CSV table of C-alpha atoms in Angstrom, one decimal:
chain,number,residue,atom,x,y,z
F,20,UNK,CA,0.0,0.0,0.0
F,21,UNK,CA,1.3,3.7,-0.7
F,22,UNK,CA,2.1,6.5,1.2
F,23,UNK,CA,-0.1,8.2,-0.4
F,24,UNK,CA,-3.7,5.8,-0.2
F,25,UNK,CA,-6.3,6.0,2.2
F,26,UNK,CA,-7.4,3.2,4.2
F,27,UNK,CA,-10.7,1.3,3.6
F,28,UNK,CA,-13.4,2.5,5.4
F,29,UNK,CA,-15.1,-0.9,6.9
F,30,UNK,CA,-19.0,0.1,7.8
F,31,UNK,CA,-20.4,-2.6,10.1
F,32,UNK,CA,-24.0,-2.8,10.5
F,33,UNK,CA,-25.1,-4.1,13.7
F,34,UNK,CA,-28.7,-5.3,13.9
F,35,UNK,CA,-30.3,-5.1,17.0
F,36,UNK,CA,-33.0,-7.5,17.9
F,37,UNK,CA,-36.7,-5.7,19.7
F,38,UNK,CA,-37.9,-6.3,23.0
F,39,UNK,CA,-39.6,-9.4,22.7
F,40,UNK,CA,-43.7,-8.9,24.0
F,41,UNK,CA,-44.4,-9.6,27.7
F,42,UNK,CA,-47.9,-10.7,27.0
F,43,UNK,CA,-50.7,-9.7,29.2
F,44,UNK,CA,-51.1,-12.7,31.5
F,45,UNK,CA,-50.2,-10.2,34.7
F,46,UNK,CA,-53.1,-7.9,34.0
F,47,UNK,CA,-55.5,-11.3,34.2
F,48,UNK,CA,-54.2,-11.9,37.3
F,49,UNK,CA,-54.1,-8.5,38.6
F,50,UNK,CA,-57.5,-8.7,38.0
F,51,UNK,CA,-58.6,-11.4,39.7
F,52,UNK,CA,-56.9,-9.8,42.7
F,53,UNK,CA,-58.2,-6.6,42.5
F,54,UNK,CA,-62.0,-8.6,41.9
F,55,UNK,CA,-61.1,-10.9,45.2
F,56,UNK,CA,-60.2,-8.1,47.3
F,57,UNK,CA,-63.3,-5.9,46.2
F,58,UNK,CA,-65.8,-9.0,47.3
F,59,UNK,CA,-63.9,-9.4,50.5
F,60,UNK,CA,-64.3,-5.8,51.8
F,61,UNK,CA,-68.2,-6.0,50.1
F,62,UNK,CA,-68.9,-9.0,52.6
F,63,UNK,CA,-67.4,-7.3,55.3
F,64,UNK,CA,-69.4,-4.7,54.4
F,65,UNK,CA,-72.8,-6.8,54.2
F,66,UNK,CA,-71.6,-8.5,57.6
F,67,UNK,CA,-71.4,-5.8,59.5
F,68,UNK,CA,-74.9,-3.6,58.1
F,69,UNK,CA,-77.2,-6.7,58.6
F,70,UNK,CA,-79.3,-7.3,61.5
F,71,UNK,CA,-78.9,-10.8,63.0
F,72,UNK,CA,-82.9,-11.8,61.9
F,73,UNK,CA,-81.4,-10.6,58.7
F,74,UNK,CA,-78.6,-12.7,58.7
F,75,UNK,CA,-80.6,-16.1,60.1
F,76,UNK,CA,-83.3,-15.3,58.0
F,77,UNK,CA,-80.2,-15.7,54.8
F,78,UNK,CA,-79.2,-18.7,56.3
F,79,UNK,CA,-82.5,-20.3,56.7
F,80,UNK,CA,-83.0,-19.4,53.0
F,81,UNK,CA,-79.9,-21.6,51.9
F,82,UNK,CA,-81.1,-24.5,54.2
F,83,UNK,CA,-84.6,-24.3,53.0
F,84,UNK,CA,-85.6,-21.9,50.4
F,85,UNK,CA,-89.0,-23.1,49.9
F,86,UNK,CA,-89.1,-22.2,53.7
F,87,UNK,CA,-89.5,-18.2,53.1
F,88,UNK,CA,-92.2,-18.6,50.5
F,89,UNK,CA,-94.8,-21.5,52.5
F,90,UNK,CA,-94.7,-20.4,56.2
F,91,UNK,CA,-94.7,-17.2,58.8
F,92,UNK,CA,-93.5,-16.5,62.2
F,93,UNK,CA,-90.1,-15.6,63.0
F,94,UNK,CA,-86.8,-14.7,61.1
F,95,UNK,CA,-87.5,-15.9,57.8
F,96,UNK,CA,-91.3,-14.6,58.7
F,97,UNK,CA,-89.9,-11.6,59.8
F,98,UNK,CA,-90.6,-8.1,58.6
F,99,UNK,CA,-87.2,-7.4,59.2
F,100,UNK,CA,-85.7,-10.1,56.8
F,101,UNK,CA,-84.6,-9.2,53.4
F,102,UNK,CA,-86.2,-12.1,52.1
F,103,UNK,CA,-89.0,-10.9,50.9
F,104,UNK,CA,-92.5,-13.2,50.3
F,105,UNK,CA,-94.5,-15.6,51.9
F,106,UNK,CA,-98.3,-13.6,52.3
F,107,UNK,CA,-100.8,-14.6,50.0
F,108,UNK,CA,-100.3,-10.9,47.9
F,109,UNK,CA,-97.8,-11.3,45.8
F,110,UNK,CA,-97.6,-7.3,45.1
F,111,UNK,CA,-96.4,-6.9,48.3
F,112,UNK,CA,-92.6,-5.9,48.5
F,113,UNK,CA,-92.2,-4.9,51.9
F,114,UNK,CA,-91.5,-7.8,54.5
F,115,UNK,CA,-93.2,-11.2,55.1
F,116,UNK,CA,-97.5,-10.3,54.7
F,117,UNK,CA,-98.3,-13.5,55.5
F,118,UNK,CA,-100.5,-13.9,59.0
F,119,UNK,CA,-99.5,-17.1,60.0
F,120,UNK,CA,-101.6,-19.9,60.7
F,121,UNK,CA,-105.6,-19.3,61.4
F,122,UNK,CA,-106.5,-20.1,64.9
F,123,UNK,CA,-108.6,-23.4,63.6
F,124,UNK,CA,-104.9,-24.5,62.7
F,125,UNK,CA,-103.0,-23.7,65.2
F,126,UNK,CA,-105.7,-25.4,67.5
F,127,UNK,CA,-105.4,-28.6,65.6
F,128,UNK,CA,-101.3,-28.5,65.8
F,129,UNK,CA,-101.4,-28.2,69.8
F,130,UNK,CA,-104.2,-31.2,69.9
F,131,UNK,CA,-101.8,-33.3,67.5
F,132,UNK,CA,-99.2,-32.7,69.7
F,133,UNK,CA,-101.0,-33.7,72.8
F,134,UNK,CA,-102.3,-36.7,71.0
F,135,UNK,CA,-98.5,-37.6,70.0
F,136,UNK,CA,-97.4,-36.9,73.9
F,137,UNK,CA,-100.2,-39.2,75.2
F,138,UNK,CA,-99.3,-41.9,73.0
F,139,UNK,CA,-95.7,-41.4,73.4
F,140,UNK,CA,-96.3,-41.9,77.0
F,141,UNK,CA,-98.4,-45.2,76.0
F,142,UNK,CA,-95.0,-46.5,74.5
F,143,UNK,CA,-93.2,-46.2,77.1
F,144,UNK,CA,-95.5,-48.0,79.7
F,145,UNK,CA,-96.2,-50.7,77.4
F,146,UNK,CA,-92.2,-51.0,77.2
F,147,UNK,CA,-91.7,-50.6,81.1
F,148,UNK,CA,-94.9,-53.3,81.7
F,149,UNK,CA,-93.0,-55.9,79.1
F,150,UNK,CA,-89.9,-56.0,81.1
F,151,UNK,CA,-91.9,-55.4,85.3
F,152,UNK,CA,-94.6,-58.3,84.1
F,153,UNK,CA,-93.1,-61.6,84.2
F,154,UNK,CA,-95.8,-62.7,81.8
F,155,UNK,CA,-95.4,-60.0,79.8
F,156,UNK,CA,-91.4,-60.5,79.9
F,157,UNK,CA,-91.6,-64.1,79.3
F,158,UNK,CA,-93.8,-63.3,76.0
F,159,UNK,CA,-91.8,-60.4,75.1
F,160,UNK,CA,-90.6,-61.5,71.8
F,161,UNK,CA,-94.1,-61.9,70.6
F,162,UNK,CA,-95.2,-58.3,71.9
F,163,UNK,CA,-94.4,-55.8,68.8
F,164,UNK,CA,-95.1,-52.3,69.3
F,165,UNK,CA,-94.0,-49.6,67.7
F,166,UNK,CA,-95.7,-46.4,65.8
F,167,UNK,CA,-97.4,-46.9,62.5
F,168,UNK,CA,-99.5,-44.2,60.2
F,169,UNK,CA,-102.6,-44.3,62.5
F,170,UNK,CA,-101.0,-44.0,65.8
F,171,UNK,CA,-99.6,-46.8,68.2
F,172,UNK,CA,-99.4,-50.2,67.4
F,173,UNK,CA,-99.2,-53.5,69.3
F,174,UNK,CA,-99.2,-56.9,67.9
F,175,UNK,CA,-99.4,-60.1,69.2
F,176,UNK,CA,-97.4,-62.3,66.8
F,177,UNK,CA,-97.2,-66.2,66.4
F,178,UNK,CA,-94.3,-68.7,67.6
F,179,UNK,CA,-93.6,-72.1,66.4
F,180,UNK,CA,-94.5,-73.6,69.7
F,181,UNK,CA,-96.2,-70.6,71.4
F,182,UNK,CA,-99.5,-69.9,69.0
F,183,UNK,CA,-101.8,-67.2,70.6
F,184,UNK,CA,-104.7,-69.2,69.0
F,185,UNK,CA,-105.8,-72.9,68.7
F,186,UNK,CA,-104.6,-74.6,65.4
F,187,UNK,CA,-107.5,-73.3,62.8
F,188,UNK,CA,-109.4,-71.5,65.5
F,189,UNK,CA,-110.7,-68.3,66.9
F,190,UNK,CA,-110.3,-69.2,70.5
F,191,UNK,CA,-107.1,-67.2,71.9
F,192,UNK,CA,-104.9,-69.6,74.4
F,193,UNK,CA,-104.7,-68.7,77.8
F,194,UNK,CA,-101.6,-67.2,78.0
F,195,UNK,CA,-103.0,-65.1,75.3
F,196,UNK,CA,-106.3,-63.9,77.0
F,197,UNK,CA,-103.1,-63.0,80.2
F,198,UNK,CA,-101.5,-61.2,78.0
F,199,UNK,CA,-104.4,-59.1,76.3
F,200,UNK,CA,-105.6,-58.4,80.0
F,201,UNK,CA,-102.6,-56.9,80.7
F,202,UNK,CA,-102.0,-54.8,78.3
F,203,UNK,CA,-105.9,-53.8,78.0
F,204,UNK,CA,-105.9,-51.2,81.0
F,205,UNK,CA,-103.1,-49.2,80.0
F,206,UNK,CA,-104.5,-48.8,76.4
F,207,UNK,CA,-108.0,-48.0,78.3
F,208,UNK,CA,-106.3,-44.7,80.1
F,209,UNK,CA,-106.3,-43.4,77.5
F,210,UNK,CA,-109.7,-41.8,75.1
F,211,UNK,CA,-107.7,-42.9,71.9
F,212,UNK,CA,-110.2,-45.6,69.9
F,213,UNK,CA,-108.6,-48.6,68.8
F,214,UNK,CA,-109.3,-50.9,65.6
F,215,UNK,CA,-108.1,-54.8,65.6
F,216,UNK,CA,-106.7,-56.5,62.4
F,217,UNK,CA,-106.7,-59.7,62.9
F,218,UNK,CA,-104.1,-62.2,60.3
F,219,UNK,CA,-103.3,-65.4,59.0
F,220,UNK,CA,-100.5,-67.1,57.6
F,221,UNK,CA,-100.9,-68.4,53.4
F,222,UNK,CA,-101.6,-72.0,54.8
F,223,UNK,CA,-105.7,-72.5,52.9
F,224,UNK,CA,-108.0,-73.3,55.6
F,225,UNK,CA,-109.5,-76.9,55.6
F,226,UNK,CA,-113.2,-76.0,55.6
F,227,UNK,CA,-114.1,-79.8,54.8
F,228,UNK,CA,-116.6,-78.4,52.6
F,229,UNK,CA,-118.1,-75.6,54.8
F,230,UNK,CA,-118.3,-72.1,53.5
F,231,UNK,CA,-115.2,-70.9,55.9
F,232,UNK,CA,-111.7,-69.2,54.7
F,233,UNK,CA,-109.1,-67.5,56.5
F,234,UNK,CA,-110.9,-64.8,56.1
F,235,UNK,CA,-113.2,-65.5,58.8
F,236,UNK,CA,-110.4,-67.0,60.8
F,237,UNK,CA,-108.8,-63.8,60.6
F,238,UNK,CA,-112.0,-61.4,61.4
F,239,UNK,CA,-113.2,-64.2,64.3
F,240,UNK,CA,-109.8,-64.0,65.7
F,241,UNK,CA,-109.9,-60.2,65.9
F,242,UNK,CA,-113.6,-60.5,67.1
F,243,UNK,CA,-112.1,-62.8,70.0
F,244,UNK,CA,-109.5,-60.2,71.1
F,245,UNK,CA,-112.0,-57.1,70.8
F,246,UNK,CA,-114.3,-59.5,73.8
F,247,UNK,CA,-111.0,-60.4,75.8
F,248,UNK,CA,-110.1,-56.7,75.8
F,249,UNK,CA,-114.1,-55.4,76.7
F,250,UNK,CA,-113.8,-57.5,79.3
F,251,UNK,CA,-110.7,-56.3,80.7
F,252,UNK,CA,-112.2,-53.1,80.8
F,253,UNK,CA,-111.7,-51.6,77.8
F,254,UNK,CA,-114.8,-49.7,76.7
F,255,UNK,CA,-116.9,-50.4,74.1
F,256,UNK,CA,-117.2,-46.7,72.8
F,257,UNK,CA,-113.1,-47.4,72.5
F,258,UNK,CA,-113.5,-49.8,69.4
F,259,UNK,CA,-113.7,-48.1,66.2
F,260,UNK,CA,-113.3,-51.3,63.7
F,261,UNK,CA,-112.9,-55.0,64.0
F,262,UNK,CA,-111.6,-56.5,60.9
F,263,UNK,CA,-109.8,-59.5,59.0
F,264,UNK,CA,-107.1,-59.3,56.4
F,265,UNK,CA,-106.9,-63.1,56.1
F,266,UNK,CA,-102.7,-63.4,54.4
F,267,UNK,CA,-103.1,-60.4,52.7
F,268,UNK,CA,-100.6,-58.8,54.2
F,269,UNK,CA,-97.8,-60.3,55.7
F,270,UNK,CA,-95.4,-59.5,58.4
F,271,UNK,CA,-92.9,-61.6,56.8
F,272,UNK,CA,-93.2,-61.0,52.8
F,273,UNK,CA,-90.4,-63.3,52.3
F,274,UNK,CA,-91.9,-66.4,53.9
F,275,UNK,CA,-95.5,-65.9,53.6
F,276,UNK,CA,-96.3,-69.4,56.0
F,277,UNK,CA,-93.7,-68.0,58.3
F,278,UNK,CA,-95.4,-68.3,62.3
F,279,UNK,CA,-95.5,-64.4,62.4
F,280,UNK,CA,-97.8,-63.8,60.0
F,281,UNK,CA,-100.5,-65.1,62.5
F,282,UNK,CA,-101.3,-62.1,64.5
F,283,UNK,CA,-103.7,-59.9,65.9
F,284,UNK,CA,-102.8,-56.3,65.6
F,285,UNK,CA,-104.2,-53.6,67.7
F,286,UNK,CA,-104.2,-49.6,66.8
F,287,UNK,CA,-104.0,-46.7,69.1
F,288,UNK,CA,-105.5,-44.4,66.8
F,289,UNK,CA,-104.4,-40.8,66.7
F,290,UNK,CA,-107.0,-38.1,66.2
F,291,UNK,CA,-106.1,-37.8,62.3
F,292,UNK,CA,-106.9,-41.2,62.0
F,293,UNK,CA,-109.7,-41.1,64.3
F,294,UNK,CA,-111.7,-38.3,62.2
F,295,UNK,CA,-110.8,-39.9,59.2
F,296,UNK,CA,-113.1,-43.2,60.5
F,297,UNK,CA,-115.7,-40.8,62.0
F,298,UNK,CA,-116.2,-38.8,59.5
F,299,UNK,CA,-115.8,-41.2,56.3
F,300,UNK,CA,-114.1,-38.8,54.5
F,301,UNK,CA,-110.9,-41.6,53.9
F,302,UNK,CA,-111.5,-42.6,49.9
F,303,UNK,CA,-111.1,-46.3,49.7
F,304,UNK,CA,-107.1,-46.1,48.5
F,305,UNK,CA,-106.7,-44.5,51.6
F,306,UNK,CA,-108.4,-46.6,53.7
F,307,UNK,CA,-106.4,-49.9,51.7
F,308,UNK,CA,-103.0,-47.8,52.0
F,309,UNK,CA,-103.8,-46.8,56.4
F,310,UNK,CA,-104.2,-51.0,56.7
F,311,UNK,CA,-101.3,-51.8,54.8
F,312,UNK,CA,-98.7,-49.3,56.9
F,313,UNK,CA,-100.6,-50.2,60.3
F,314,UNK,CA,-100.4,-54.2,59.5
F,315,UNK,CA,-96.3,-54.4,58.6
């Protein structure tokens, strides 16, 4: 190279790359914190501006929501809950309108209950009289009681080799007549009616030609209580129905010639039950479907 050149001018050009994009993922998440935040300090909010009625009546709303709209009285009844509804004016926006139950309802509540407490008390001395009374303690197995549809009910159910009844009769043993004499005044205490239901097991009935069936066996043997239990001083007035069911319904569905389905059972109606027989009112489905409950 001479003296006298110039050197080469060497341009470099440097490309430089752009900021790449952040995305905006942080903003989705900074609002979800900001929306978290905002519901928080609202709740605290609601918490502390609500009455407590107001704040039972929300709960009770989320337990039972149909509760608000179908009955009165307190909290959810309230005036002062913000659940509004319940009166028979559906206009109305202020409060619950609704006036609670009439006074022909009310009455009929506080006689059910008294009816359940004087049965419930039945119960138990029927319980405490199976395990004082050696009779009764000794036949305890065969004593059911327990509450159907219709009220209280006590049946006397067969054993292999303790029957209550004669073999294809409607004579009650002896033991069986004890038993029923026992248990007769403590179900006369009370002003409850009764109704017997007497049953049979599947086994046909050898008629040898006469126009008997289990049928009768059944409503003879329930006759033969009903006259065991009179004479234990039961009152008359106290007997509402005496009927047979024959081995239409079974206490043991599985074994239909099982002992157990021999039985006499005996209802402590409760008054529900007891207008429905005075007054007739029961349509016969009813009346099939009040057996069938009071008989398993």
């Amino acid at each position: 190279m001479s003296p006298d050149s110039k050197p080469p001018v060497i341009i470099k050009k440097v490309k430089r790359a752009a900021h790449a994009h952040h995305g905006g993922a942080w903003k989705v998440a900074y609002a979800d914190f900001v929306t978290a935040m905002m519901t928080f300090f609202l709740l605290m909010w609601l918490l502390g501006s609500t009455t407590e009625a107001q704040l039972h009546g929300i709960a009770e709303y989320f337990q039972n929501p149909y509760h608000t709209s179908l009955s009165g009285g307190k909290t959810s009844g309230d005036t002062t809950s913000v659940l509004k509804g319940g009166g028979p004016d559906i206009s109305k926006d202020f409060g619950q309108v609704n006036l609670g139950d009439s006074e022909a309802t009310l009455s009929r509540k506080h006689a059910g209950d008294s009816d359940l407490a004087l049965l419930q008390a039945l119960n138990t001395s029927l319980r405490q009289a199976k395990e004082q009374s050696p009779l009764l303690h000794e036949f305890r197995d065969q004593i059911k009681i327990d509450f159907a549809h219709d009220g209280l009910r006590i049946q006397l159910v067969d054993n292999q080799h303790r029957p209550m009844f004669a073999l294809g009769s409607e004579a009650l043993k002896p033991y069986a007549e004890r038993i029923l004499t026992q248990l007769t005044p403590l179900i006369a205490k009370l002003p409850n009616s009764i109704t017997i239901i007497g049953h049979t097991d599947a086994r046909p009935y050898a008629s040898n030609g006469r126009n008997y069936s289990n049928w009768e066996l059944s409503a003879g043997r329930a006759n033969s209580a009903r006259r065991a239990m009179l004479a234990a001083g039961l009152s008359e007035n106290q007997v509402r129905r005496v009927s047979g069911m024959a081995a239409e319904l079974p206490f043991d569905v599985a074994h239909p010639r099982a002992p157990v389905n021999r039985r006499i059972a005996i209802i402590v109606l409760n008054a529900q039950a007891e207008q429905s027989l005075a007054s007739g009112s029961a349509d016969k489905s009813q009346e099939l479907q009040t057996l069938i409950t009071a008989s398993r």
